[in-house]
Tab-separated table of C-alpha atoms in Angstrom:
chain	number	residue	atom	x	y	z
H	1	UNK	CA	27.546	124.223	-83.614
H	2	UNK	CA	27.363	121.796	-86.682
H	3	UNK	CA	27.305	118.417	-85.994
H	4	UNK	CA	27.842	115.497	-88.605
H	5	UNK	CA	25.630	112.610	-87.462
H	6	UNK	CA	27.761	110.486	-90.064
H	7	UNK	CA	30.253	110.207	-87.167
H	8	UNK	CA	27.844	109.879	-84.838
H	9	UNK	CA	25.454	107.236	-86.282
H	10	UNK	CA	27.279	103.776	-87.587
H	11	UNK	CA	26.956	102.392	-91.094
H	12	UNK	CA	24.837	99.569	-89.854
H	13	UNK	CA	22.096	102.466	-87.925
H	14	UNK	CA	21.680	104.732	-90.974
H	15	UNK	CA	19.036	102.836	-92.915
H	16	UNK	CA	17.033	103.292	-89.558
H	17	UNK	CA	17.592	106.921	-89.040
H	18	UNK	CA	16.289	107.073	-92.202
H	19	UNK	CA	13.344	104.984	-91.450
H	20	UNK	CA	12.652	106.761	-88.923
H	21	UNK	CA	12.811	110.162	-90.113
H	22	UNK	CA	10.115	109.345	-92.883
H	23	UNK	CA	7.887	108.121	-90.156
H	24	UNK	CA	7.637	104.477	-91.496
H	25	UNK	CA	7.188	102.731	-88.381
H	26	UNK	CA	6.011	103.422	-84.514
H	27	UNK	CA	7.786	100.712	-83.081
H	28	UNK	CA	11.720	99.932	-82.950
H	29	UNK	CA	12.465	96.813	-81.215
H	30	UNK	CA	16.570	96.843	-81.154
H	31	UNK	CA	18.498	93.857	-80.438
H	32	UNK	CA	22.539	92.951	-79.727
H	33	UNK	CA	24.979	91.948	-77.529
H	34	UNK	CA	27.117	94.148	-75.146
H	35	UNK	CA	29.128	97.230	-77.735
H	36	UNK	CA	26.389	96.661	-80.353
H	37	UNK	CA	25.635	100.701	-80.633
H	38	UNK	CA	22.031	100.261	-79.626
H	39	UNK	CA	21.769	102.240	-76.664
H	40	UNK	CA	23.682	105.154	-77.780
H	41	UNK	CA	22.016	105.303	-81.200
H	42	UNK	CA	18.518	105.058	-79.400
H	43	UNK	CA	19.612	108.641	-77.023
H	44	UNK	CA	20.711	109.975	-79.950
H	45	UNK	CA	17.176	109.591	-81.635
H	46	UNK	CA	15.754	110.636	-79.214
H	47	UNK	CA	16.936	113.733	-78.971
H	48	UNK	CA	16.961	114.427	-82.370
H	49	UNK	CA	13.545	113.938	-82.244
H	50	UNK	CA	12.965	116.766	-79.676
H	51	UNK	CA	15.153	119.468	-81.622
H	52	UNK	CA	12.473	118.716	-84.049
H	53	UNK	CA	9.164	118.815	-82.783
H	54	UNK	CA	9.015	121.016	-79.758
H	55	UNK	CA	5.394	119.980	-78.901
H	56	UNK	CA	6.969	116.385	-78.113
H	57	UNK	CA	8.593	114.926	-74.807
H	58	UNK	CA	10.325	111.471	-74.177
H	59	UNK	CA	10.326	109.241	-71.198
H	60	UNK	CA	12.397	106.381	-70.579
H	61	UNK	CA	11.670	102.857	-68.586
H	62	UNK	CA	13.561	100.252	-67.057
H	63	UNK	CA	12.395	97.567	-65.199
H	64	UNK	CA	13.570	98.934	-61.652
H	65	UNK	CA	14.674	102.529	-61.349
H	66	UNK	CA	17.463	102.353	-59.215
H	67	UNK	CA	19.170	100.927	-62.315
H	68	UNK	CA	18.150	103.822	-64.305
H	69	UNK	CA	21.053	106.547	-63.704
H	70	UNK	CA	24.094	104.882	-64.202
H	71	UNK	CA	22.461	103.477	-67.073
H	72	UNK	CA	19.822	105.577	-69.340
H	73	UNK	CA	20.100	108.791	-67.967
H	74	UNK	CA	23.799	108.909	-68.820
H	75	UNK	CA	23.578	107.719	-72.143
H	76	UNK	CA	21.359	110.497	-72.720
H	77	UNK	CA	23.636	112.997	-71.159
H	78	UNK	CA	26.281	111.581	-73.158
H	79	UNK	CA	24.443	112.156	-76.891
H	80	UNK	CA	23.671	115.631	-75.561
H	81	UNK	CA	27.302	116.340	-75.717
H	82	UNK	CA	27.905	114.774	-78.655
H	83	UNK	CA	25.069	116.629	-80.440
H	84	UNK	CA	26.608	119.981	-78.831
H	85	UNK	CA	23.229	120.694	-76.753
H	86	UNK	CA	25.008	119.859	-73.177
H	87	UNK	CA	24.975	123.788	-72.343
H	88	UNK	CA	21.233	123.756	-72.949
H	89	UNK	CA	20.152	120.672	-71.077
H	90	UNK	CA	19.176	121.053	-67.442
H	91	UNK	CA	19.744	117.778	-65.436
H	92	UNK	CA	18.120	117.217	-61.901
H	93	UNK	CA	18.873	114.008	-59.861
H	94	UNK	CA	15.690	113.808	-57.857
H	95	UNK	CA	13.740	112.550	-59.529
H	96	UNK	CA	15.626	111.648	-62.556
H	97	UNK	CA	14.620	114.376	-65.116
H	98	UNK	CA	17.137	116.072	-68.121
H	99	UNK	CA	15.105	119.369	-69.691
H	100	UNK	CA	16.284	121.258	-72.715
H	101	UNK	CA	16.132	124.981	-71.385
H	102	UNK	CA	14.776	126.698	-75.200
H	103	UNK	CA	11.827	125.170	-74.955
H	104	UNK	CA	10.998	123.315	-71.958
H	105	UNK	CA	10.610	119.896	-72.798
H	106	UNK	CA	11.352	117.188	-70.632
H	107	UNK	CA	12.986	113.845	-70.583
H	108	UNK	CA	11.864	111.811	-67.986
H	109	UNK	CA	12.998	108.364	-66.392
H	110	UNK	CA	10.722	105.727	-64.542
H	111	UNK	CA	10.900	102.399	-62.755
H	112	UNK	CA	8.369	100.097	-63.984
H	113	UNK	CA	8.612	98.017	-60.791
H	114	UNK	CA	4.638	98.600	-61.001
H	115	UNK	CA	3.409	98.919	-64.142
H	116	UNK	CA	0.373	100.717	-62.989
H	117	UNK	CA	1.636	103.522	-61.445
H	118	UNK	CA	2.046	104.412	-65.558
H	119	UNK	CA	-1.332	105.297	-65.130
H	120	UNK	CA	-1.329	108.766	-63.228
H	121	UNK	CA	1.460	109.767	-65.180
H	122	UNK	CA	1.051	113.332	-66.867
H	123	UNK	CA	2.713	116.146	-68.337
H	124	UNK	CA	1.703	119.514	-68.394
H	125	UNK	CA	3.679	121.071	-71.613
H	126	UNK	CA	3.081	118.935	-74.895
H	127	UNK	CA	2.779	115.031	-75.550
H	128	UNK	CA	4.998	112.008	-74.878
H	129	UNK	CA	6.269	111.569	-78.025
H	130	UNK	CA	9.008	108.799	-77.537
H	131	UNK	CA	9.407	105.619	-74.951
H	132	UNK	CA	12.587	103.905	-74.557
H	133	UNK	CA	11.997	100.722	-72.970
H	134	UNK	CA	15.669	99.796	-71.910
H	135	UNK	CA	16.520	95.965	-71.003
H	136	UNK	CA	13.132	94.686	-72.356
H	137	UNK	CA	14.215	91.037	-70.818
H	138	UNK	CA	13.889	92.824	-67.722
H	139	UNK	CA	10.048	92.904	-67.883
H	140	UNK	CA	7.836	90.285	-66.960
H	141	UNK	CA	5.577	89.964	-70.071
H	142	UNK	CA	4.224	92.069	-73.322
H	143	UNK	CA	1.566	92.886	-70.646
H	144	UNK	CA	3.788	95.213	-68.896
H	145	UNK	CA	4.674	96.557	-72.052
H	146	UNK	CA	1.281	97.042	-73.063
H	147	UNK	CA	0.170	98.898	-70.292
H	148	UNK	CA	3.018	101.303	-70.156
H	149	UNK	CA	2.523	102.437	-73.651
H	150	UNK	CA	-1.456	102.628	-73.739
H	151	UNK	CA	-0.863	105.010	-70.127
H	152	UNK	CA	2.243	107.042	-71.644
H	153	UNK	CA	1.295	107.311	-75.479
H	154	UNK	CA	-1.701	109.106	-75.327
H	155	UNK	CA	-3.442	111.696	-77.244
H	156	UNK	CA	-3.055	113.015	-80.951
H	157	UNK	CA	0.070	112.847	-83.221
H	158	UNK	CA	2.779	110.575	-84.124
H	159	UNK	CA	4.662	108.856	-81.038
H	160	UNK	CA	7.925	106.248	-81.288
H	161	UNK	CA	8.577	103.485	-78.919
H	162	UNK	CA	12.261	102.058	-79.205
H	163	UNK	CA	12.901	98.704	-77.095
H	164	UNK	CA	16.505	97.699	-76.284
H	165	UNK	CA	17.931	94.424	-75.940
H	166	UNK	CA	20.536	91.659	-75.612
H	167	UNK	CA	18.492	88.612	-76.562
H	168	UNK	CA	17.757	86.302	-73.818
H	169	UNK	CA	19.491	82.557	-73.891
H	170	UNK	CA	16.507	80.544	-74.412
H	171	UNK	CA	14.206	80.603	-77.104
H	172	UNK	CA	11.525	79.995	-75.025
H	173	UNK	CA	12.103	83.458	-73.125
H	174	UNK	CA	8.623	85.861	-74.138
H	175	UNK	CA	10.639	88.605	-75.885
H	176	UNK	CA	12.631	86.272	-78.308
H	177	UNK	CA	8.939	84.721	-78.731
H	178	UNK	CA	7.481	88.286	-79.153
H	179	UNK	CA	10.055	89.386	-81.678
H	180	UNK	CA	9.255	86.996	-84.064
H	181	UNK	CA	5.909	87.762	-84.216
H	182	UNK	CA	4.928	89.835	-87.402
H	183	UNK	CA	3.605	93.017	-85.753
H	184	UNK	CA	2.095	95.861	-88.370
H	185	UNK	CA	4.352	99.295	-87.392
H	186	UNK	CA	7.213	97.496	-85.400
H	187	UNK	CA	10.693	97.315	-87.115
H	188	UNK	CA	13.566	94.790	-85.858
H	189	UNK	CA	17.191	95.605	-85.948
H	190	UNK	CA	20.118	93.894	-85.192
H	191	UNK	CA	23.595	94.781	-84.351
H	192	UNK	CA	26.674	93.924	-82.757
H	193	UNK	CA	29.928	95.087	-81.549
H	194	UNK	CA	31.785	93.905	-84.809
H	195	UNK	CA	29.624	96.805	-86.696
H	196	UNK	CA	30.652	99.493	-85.704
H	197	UNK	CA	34.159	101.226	-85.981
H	198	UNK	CA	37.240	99.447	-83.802
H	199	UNK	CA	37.936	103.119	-81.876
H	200	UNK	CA	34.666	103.474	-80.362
H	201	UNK	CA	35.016	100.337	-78.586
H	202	UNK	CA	38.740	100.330	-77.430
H	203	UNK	CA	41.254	97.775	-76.874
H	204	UNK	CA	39.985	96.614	-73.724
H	205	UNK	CA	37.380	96.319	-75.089
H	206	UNK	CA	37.777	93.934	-78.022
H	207	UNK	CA	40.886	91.950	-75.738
H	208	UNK	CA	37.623	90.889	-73.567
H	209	UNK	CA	35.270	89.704	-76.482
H	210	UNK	CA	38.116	88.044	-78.651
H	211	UNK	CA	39.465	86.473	-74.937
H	212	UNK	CA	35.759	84.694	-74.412
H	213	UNK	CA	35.387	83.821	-78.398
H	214	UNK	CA	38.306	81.693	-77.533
H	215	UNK	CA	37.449	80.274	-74.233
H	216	UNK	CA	33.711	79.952	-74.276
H	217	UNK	CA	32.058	80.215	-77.844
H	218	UNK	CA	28.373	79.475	-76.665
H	219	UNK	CA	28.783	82.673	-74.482
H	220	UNK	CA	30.460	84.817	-76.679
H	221	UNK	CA	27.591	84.289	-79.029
H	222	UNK	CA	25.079	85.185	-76.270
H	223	UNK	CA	27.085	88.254	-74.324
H	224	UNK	CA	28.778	89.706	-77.902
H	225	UNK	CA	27.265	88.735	-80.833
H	226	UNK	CA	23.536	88.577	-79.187
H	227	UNK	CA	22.413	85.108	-80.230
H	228	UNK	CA	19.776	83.231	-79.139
H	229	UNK	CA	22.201	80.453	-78.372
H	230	UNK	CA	19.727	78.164	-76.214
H	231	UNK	CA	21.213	77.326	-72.407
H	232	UNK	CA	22.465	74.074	-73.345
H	233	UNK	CA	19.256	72.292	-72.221
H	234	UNK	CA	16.487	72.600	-75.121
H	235	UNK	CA	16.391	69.483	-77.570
H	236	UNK	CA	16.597	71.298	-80.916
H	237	UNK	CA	19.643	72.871	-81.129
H	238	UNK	CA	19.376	73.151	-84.476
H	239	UNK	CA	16.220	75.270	-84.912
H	240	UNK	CA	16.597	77.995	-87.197
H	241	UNK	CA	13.237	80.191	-86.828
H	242	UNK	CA	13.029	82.847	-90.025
H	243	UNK	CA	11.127	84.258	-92.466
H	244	UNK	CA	10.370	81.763	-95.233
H	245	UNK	CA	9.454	83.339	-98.598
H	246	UNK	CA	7.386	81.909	-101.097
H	247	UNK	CA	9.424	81.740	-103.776
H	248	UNK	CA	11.389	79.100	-101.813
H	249	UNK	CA	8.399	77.061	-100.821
H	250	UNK	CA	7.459	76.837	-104.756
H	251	UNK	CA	10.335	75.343	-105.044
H	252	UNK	CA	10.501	72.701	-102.424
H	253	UNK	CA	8.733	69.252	-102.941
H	254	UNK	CA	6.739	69.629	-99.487
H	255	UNK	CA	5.903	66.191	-99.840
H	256	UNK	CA	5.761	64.625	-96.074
H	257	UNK	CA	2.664	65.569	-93.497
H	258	UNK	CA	2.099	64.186	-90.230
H	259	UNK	CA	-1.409	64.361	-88.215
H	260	UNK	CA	-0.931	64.356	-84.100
H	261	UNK	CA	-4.695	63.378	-82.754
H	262	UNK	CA	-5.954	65.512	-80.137
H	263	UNK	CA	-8.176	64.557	-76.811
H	264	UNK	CA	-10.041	65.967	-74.562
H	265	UNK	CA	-7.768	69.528	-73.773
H	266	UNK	CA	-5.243	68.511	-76.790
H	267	UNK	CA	-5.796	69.830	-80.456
H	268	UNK	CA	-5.192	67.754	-83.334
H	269	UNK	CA	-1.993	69.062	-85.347
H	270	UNK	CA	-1.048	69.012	-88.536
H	271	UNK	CA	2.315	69.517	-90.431
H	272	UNK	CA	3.454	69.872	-93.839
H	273	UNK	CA	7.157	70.034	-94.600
H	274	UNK	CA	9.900	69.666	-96.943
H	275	UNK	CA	13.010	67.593	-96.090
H	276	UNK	CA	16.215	67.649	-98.000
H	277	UNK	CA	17.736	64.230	-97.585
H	278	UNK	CA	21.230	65.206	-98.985
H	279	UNK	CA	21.328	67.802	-96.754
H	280	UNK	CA	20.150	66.580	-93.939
H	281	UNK	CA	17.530	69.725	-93.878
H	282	UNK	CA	13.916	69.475	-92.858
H	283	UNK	CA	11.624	73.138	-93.094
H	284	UNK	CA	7.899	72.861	-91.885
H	285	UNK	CA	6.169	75.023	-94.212
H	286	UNK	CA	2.132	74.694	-92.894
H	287	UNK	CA	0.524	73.734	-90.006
H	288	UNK	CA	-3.206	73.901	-88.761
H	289	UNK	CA	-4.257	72.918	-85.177
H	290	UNK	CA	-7.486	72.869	-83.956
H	291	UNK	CA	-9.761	71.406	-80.920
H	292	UNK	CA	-12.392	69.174	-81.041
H	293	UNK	CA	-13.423	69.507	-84.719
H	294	UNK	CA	-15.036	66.647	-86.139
H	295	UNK	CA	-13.792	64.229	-88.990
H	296	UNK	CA	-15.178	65.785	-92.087
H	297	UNK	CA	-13.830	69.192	-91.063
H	298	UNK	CA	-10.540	67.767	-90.176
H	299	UNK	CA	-10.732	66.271	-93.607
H	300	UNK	CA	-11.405	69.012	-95.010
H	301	UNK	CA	-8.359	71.382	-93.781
H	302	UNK	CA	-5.953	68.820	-94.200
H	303	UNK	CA	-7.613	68.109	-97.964
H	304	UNK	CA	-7.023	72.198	-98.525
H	305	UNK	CA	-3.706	72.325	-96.809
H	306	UNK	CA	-2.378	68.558	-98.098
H	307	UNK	CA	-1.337	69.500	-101.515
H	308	UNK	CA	-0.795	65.852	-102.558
H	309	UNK	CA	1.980	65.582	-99.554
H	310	UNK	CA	2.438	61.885	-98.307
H	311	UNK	CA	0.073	62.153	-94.493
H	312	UNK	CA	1.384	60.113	-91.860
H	313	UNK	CA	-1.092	59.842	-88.846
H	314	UNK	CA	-0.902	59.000	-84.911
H	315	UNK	CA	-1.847	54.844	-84.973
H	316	UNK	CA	-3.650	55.481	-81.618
H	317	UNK	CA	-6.833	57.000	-83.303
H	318	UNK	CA	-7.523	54.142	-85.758
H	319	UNK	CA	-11.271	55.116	-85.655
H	320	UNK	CA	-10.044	58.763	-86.434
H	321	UNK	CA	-7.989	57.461	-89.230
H	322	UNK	CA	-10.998	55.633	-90.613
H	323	UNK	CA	-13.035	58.235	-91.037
H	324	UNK	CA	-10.474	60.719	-92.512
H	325	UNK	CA	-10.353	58.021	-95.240
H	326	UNK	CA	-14.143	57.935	-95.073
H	327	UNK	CA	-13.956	61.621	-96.431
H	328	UNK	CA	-11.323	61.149	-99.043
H	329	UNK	CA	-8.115	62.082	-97.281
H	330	UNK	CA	-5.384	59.268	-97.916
H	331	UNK	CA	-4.178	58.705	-94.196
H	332	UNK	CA	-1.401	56.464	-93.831
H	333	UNK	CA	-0.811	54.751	-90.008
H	334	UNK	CA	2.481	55.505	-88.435
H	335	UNK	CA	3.840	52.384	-86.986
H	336	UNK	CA	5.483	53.187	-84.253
H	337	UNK	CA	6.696	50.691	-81.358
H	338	UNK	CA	9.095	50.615	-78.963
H	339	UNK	CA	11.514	53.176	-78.945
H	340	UNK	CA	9.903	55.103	-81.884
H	341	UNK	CA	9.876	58.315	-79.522
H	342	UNK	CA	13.539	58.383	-79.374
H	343	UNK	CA	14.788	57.410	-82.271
H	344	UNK	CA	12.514	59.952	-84.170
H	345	UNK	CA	13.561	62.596	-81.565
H	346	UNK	CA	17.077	61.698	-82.422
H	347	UNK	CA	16.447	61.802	-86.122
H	348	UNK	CA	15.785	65.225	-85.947
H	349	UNK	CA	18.120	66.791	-83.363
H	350	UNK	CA	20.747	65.186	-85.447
H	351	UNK	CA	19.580	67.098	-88.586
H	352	UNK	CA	21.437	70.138	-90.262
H	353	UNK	CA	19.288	72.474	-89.978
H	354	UNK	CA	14.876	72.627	-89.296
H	355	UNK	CA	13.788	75.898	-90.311
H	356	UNK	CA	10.303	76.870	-89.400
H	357	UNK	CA	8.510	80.530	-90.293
H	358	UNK	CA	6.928	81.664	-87.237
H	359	UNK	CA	4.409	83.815	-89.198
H	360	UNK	CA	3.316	80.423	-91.210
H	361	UNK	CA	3.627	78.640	-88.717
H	362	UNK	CA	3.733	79.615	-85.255
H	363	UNK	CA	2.167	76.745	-83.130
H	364	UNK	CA	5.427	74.543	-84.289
H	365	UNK	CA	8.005	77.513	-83.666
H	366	UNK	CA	7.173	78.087	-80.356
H	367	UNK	CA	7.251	74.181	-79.405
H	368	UNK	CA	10.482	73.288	-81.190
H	369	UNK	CA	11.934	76.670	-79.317
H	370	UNK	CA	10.123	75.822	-75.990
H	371	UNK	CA	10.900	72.135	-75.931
H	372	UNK	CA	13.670	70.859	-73.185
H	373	UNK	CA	14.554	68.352	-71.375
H	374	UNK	CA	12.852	66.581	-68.531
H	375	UNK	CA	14.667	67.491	-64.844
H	376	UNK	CA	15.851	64.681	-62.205
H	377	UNK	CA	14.733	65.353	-58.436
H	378	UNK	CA	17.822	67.942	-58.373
H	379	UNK	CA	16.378	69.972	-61.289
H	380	UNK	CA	18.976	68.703	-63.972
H	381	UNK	CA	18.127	67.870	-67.443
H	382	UNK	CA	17.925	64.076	-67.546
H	383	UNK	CA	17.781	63.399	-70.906
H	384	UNK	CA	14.310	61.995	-71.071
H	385	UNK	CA	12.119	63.525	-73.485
H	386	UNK	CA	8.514	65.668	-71.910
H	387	UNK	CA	5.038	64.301	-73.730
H	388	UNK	CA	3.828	67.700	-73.310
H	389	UNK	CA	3.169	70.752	-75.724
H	390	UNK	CA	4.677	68.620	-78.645
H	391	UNK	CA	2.291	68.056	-80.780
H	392	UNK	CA	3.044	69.243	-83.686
H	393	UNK	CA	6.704	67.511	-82.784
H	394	UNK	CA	4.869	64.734	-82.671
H	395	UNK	CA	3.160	65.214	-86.140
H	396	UNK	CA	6.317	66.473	-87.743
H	397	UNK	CA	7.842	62.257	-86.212
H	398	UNK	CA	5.046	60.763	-87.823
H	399	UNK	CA	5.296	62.549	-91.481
H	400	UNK	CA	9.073	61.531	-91.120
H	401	UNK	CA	8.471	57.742	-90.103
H	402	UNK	CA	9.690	56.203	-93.280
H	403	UNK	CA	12.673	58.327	-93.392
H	404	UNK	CA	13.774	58.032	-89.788
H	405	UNK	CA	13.120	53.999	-90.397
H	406	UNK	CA	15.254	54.040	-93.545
H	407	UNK	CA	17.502	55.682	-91.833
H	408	UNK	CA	17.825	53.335	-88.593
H	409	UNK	CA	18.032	50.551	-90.939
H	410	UNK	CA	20.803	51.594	-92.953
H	411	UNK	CA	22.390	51.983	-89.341
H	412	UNK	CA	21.889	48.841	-88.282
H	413	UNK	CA	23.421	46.951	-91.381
H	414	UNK	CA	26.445	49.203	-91.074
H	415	UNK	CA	26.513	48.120	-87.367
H	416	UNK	CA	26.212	44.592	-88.130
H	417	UNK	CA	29.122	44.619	-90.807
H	418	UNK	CA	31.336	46.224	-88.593
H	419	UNK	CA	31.316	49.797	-90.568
């Protein structure tokens, strides 16, 4: 039987097939909201793989098994009839295995509800030569992850790991932190139920999505479109976390830095950034944090790292401040005051857009993406801002002083005229 994978495989999954094919990558990390095509282009894969290397066998994880057959299992059944192998595949319920008959290799499906009872796992024809980690938010950490694949992807030859996804809420959740870590080998896609063709979803379908796009857009973006959308509670909506190339930090101005002073368990943190004023657009483009380093290397990094930007430091260290001056670095002294904190917090939640590059800079992505609100005695966000793992939010208020004063000013004579 002659199948055409053309109407198989959507326009947005063919680059990938491709990758893969050529062997470009060992890791496929897959991400979308509910339709997206993931799942079903992920079985199909996989069992395109197997018609093509017979020494090779697959096995497939989610976080608790019980969830695995009505899931997985038949999604794989599924692209086995669509690839016109059904006849050949032998299915047995307990435990959860699928085997193509012609040459005996297996598909198998496991809970990870332990991790470490990966470790025993063998198989006596052949290699593992693909994982499918299904509902990746469904693990606890990378650590689970970790030790599945070093326990399952053993041995000589060429192995594939795809990891499925709808992307949690918060930013803060490990996988959305993990996937925007630069990773030699592992690929990213993203897809979502607007990509592929209207047929394969249905009416019902679509009536569903278009009916929530109109009631609730925050969860429409999450469920459908599978955003990162934030629950509602983290300060900086506005954080846009992507790759920033140099071409557009040549040519930025990069002229504000900010210095956050460290003690005891706290690193000193500095930022350098760019901020459009007419756009209302601020993009941290360096950072360096480090513990307990003493003034002339301090000076040194933020000479080297500086690049004639305008440094703003924390007034509490003016010893600290001294002595960068002491070794040629021209440290200005934030002023602060009362209600500095929340006026320079409000300065930049109320900005377009602050784009950081978690590869340059990933100390300052994961606290702008991590940073919420503090909770009352019932657990609800308050509105009071946390003076903890900020500190290069702090830095980033103090290269910004003059701005968010200017800023507050013009407010205040606008106020005062009755504007």
């Amino acid at each position: 039987m002659r199948v055409r994978l053309s109407g198989l495989i959507a326009e947005p999954f063919r680059e990938l097939h491709r990758d893969i094919l050529a062997g470009e990558n060992r890791e496929y990390w897959l991400k979308g909201g509910r339709g997206s095509g993931k799942s079903s282009f992920i079985a199909l894969e996989i069992l395109l793989g197997l018609l093509a290397d017979c020494e090779v066998n697959a096995i497939v994880y989610r976080k608790v098994a019980a969830t695995l057959r009505e899931s997985v299992y038949e999604q794989l059944l599924w692209a086995a009839e669509k690839l016109g192998i059904a006849g050949n595949i032998r299915a047995r319920a307990q435990p959860l295995e699928l085997c193509y008959r012609p040459t005996g290799q297996r598909i198998l499906f496991r809970g990870a509800d332990d991790p470490g009872k990966s470790k025993s796992l063998k198989i006596a024809q052949g290699r593992f030569g693909f994982l499918w980690l299904e509902e990746l938010t469904e693990f606890a950490s990378m650590d689970d992850v970790r030790s599945i694949k070093a326990s399952v992807l053993r041995g000589e030859g060429r192995s594939v790991t795809f990891a499925s996804y709808n992307p949690p809420m918060s930013p803060a959740n490990w996988v959305n932190e993990e996937v925007l870590r630069p990773v030699l080998g592992r690929k990213v896609h993203m897809s979502d139920y607007r990509d592929l063709p209207r047929e394969w979803l249905g009416e019902g379908f679509l009536r569903e999505a278009e009916a929530l796009r109109e009631s609730d857009m925050r969860r429409y973006r999450h469920m459908y479109l599978g955003e990162v959308t934030g629950s509602g509670e983290e300060v900086f909506e506005n954080l846009c976390l992507r790759r920033i190339e140099n071409r557009e930090i040549e040519a930025m101005d990069g002229g504000f830095a900010g210095l956050d002073f460290g003690f005891a368990a706290d690193p000193d943190a500095f930022v350098r950034m760019d901020y459009d004023r007419k756009r209302a657009r601020l993009v941290i483009v360096d950072e360096f944090v480090g513990y307990r380093m003493d003034a002339q290397s301090l000076a040194e990094e933020i000479k080297r790292r500086a690049r004639g930007a305008r440094l703003t430091c924390d007034s509490a260290e003016p010893r600290a401040i001294y002595a960068l001056r002491e070794c040629g670095v021209a440290a200005t002294t934030a002023k602060k005051g009362p209600g500095s904190v929340r006026r320079g917090m409000r300065f930049l939640q109320e900005l377009t857009e602050i784009v950081i590059d978690p590869a340059r800079c990933p100390v300052a992505a994961r606290e702008f993406s991590a940073y919420a609100y503090a909770r009352d005695a019932s657990g609800r966000p308050n509105g009071a801002y946390l003076d903890r793992d900020n500190h290069t939010i702090d830095a980033v208020r103090y290269a910004l002083e003059s701005e968010i004063l200017s800023r507050n000013a013009k407010t205040f004579e606008r106020e005062r005229m009755g504007i």
